[in-house]
Short mmCIF file of C-alpha atoms in Angstrom, two decimals:
data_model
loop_
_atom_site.label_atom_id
_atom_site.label_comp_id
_atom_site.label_asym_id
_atom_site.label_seq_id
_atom_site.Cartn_x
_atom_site.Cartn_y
_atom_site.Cartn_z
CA UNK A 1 81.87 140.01 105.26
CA UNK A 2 79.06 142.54 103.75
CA UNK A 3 77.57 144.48 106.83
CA UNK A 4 74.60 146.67 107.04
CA UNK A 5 74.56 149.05 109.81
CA UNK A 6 71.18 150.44 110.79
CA UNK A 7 70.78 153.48 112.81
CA UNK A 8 67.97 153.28 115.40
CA UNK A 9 66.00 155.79 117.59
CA UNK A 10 62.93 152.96 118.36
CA UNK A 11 60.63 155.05 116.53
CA UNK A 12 58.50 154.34 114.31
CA UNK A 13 60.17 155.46 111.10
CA UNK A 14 63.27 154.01 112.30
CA UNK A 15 61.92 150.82 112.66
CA UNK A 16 60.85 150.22 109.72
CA UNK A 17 63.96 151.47 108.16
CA UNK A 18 64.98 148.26 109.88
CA UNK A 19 62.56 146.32 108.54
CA UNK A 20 63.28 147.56 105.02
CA UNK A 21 67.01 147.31 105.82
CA UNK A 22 66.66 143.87 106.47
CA UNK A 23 64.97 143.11 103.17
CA UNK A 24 67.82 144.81 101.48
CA UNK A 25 70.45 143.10 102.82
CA UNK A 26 68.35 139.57 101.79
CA UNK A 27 68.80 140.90 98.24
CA UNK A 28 72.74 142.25 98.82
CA UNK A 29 73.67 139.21 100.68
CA UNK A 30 74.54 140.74 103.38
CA UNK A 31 76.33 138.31 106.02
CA UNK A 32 75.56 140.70 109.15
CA UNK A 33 73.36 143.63 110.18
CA UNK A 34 74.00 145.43 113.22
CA UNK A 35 71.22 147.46 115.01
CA UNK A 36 72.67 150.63 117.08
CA UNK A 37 71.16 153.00 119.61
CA UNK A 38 72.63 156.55 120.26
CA UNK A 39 72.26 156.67 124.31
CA UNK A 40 70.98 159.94 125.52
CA UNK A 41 73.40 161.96 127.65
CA UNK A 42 72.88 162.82 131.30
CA UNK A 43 73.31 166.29 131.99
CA UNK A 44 74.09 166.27 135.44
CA UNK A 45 77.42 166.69 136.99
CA UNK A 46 79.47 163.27 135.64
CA UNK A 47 80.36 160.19 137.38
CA UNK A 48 77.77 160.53 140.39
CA UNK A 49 76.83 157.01 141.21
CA UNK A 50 72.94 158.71 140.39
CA UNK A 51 74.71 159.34 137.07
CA UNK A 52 76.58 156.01 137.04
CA UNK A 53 72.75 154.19 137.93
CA UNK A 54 70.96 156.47 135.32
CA UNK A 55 73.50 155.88 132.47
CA UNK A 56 73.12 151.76 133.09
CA UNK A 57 69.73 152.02 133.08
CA UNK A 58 69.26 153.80 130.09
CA UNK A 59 71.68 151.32 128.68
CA UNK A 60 69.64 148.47 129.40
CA UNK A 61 66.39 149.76 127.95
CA UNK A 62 68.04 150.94 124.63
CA UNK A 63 69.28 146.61 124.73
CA UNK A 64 65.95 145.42 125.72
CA UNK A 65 64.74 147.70 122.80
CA UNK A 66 67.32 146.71 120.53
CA UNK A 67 66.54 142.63 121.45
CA UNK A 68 62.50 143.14 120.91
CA UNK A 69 63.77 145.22 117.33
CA UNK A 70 65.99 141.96 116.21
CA UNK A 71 63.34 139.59 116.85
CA UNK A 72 61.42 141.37 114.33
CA UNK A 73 63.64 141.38 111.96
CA UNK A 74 64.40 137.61 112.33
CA UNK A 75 61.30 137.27 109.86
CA UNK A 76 62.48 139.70 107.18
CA UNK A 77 65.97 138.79 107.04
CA UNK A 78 67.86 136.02 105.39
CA UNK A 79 68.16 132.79 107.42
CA UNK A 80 72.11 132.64 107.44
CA UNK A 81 72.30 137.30 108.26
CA UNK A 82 73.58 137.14 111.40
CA UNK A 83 71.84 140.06 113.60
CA UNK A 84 73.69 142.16 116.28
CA UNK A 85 73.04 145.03 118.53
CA UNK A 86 74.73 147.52 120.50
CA UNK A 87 74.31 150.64 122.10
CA UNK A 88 76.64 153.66 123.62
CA UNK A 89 76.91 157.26 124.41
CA UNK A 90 78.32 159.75 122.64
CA UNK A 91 78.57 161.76 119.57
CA UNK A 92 76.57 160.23 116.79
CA UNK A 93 78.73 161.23 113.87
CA UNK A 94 81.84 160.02 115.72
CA UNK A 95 80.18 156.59 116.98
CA UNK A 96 78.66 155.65 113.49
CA UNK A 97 81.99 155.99 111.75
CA UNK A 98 83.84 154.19 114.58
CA UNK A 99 81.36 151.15 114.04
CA UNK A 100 81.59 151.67 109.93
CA UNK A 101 85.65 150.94 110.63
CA UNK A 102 85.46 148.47 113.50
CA UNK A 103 83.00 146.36 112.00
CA UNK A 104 84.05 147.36 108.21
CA UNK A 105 79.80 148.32 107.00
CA UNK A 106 79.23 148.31 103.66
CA UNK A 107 76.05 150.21 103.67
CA UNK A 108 74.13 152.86 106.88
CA UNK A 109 70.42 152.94 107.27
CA UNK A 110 68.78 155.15 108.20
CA UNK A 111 64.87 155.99 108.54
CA UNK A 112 63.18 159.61 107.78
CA UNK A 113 59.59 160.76 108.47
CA UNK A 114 57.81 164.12 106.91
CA UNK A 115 54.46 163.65 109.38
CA UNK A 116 55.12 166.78 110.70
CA UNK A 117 57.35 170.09 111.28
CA UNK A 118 58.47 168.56 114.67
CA UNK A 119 59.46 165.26 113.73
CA UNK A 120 61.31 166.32 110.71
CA UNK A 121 63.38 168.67 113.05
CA UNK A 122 64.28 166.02 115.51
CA UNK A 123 64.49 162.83 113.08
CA UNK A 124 65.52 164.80 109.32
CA UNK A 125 68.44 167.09 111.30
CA UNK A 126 70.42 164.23 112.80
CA UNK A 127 69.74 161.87 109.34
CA UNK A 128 71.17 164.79 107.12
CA UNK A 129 74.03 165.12 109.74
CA UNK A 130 75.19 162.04 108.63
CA UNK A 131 74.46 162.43 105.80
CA UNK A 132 76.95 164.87 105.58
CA UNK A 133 79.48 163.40 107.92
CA UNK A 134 79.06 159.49 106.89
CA UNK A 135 81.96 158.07 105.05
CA UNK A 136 79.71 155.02 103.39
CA UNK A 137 76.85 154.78 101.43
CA UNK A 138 74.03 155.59 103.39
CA UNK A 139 70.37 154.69 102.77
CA UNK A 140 67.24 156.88 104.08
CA UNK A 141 64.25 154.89 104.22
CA UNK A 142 60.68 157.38 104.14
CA UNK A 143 58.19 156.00 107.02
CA UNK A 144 56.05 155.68 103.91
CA UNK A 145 58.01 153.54 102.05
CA UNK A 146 57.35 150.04 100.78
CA UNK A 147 58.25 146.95 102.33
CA UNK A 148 59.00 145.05 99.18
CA UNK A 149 61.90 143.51 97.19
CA UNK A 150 64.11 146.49 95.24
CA UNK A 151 63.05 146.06 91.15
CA UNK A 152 64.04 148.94 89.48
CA UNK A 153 66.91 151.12 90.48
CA UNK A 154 67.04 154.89 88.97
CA UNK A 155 69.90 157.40 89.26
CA UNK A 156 71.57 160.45 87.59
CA UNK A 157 74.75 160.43 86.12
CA UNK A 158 77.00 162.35 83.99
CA UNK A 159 77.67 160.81 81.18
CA UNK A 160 81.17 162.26 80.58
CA UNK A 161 82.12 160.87 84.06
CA UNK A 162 83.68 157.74 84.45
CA UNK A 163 83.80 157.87 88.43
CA UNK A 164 80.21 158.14 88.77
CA UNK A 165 79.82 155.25 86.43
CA UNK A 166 82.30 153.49 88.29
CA UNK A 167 80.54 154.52 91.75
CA UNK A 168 77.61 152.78 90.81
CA UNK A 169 78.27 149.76 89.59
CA UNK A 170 80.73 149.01 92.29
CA UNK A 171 78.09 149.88 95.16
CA UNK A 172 75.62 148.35 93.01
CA UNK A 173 77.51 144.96 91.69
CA UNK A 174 75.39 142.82 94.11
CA UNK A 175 71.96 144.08 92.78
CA UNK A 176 72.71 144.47 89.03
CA UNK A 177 73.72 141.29 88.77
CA UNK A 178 70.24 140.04 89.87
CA UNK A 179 68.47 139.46 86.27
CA UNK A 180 65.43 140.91 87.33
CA UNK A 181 66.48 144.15 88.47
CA UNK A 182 66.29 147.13 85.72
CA UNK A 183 68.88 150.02 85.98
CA UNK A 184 67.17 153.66 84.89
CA UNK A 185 70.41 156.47 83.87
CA UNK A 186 68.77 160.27 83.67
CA UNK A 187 71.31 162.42 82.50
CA UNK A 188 71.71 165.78 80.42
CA UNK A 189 72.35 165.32 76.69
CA UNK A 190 75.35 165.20 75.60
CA UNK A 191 75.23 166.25 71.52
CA UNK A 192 77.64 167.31 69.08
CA UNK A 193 80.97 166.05 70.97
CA UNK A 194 83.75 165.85 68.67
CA UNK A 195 84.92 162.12 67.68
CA UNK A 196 88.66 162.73 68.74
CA UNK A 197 88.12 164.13 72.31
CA UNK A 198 88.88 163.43 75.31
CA UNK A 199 84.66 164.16 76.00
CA UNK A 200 84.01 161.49 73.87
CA UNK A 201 86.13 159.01 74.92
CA UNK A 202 84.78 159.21 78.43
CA UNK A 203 81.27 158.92 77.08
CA UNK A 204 81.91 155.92 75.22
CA UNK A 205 83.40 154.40 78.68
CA UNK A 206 80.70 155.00 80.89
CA UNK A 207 78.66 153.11 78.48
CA UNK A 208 80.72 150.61 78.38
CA UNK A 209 81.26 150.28 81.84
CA UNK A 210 77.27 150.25 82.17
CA UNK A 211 76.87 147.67 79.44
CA UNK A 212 76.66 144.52 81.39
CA UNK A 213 73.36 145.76 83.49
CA UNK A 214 71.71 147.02 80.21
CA UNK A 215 70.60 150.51 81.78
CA UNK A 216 67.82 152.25 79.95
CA UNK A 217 68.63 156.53 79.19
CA UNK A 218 66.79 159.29 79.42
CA UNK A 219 67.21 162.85 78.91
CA UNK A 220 66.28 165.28 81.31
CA UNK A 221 67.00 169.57 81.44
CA UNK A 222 68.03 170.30 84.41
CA UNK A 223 65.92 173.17 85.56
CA UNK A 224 64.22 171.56 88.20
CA UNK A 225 66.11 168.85 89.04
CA UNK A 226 64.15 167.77 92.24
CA UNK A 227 61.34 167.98 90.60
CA UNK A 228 62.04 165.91 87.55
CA UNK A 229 63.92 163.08 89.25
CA UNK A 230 61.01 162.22 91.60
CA UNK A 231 58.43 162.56 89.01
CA UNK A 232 60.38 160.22 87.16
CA UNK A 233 60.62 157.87 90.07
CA UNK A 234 56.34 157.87 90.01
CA UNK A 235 55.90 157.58 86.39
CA UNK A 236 58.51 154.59 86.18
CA UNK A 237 57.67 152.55 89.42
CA UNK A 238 61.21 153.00 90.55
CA UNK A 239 62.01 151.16 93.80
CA UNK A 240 65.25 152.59 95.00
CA UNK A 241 66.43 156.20 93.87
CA UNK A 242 70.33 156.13 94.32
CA UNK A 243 72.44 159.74 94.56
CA UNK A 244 75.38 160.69 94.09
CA UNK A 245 77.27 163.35 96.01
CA UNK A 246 80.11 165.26 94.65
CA UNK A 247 82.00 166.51 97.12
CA UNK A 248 81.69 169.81 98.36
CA UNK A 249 84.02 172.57 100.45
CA UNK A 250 82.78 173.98 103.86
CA UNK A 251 81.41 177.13 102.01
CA UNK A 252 79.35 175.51 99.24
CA UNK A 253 77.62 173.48 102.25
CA UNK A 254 76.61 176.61 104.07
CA UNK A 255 75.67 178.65 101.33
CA UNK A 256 74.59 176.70 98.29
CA UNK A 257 70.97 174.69 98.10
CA UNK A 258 70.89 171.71 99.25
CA UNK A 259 69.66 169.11 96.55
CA UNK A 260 70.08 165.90 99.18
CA UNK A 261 67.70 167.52 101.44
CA UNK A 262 65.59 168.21 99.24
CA UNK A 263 65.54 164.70 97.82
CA UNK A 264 65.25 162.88 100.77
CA UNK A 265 62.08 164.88 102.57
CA UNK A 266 60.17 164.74 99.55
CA UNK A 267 60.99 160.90 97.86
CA UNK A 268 58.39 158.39 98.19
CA UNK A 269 60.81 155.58 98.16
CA UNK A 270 64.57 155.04 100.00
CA UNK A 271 67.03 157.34 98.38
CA UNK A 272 70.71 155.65 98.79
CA UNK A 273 73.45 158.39 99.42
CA UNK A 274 76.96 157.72 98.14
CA UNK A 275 80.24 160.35 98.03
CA UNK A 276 82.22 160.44 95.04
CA UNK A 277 85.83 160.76 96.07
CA UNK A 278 87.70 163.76 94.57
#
């Protein structure tokens, strides 16, 4: 059973993350999406029964929240997505992959807003957490993103890489497949590899592996790779941007830029996050 699970705060860029998640999963397939609230902790001294009555009440809010959220998305969805909610206290990181394994999610959702300093600190900080911590594709949705059907998916690859290629068109399978849906592959240019290599023989099977979803390629440097990925996004109408991650040691996340971030605060349309294994 495909599952979407989508990450919810109740405001305003988070729901319509869920609006937009629902619309994804119409296109996927998706047999269930489940809506989840992070319940705020009570600092006061634990298992008071004021604690005990403010925990419960919180807890019923965040389902009364969650209930008026899935109503919503009753319109958006599919007719035969089942919709579920839940909510619980804890560490976020820890309770979204405990859901990803318990209810087996194919895909996290997530919204992200750039109105202001503020809300970036408190919305961006815990969506790049996960980002970081998630162990599934995860998908940030801009507050000024579209609400329509996905039409053309972009995304950079190396073209000597057959895992990335692979990545892809396994997360991708459900989409591609659709006839109207265009795949866009940026890449650096690979020129002058010799027949007999090992180089070459990769190339040649990441195009093959691509060959059934008839991807269009283009060449781009490198410099500014922010920069030209997004302003290829504009110039091409793309609908979903899709990233992926190699993975990185606990020094080269400290110190080195951070590309992701970078990516999802300034994208106009929902940038899909996926890890490639080592």
């Amino acid at each position: 059973m495909k599952t979407l699970l989508v990450l919810t705060d109740f405001s305003q860029a988070a729901t319509h993350a869920a609006k937009y998640a629902a619309l994804f999963a119409k296109q996927l397939n998706v047999e269930r999406i489940l809506l989840f609230n992070k319940l705020q902790s009570i600092t006061t001294i634990p298992s008071t029964p004021l604690v005990l009555t403010k925990t419960l009440t919180a807890k019923e809010e965040a389902l009364s929240h969650l209930k008026q959220l899935a109503n919503e998305l009753k319109f958006l969805k599919a007719t035969n997505t089942e919709l579920m909610y839940t909510a619980k206290e804890g560490d976020l990181d820890d309770l979204t992959n405990e859901l990803i394994g318990k209810y087996q999610v194919d895909f996290v959702v997530m919204g992200l807003t750039g109105k202001s300093k503020l809300e970036q600190t408190l919305i961006g900080s815990n969506t790049l957490q996960i980002a970081k911590t998630v162990s599934k594709p995860l998908l940030i949705v801009p507050e000024l993103s579209k609400l329509t059907p996905i039409s053309k998916i972009a995304t950079v690859l190396d073209l000597l890489d057959l895992k990335q290629a692979n990545i892809v068109g396994n997360v991708l399978k459900g989409l591609l497949n659709e006839r109207d849906i265009e795949l866009h592959v940026m890449s650096q240019e690979h020129d002058n590899i010799p027949l007999d290599s090992l180089h070459n023989h990769n190339f040649h099977s990441v195009k093959e592996k691509l060959s059934p979803y008839k991807p269009s390629y283009y060449t781009i440097s490198g410099i500014d790779f922010v920069f030209e990925v997004l302003n290829f996004t504009k110039e091409h109408r793309i609908s979903l941007l899709v990233h992926v991650e190699k993975k990185r040691n606990f020094f080269e996340n400290l110190f080195m830029t951070d590309v992701t971030e970078k990516m999802a605060y300034i994208s106009h349309i929902p940038l899909l996050l996926v890890k490639q294994p080592n």
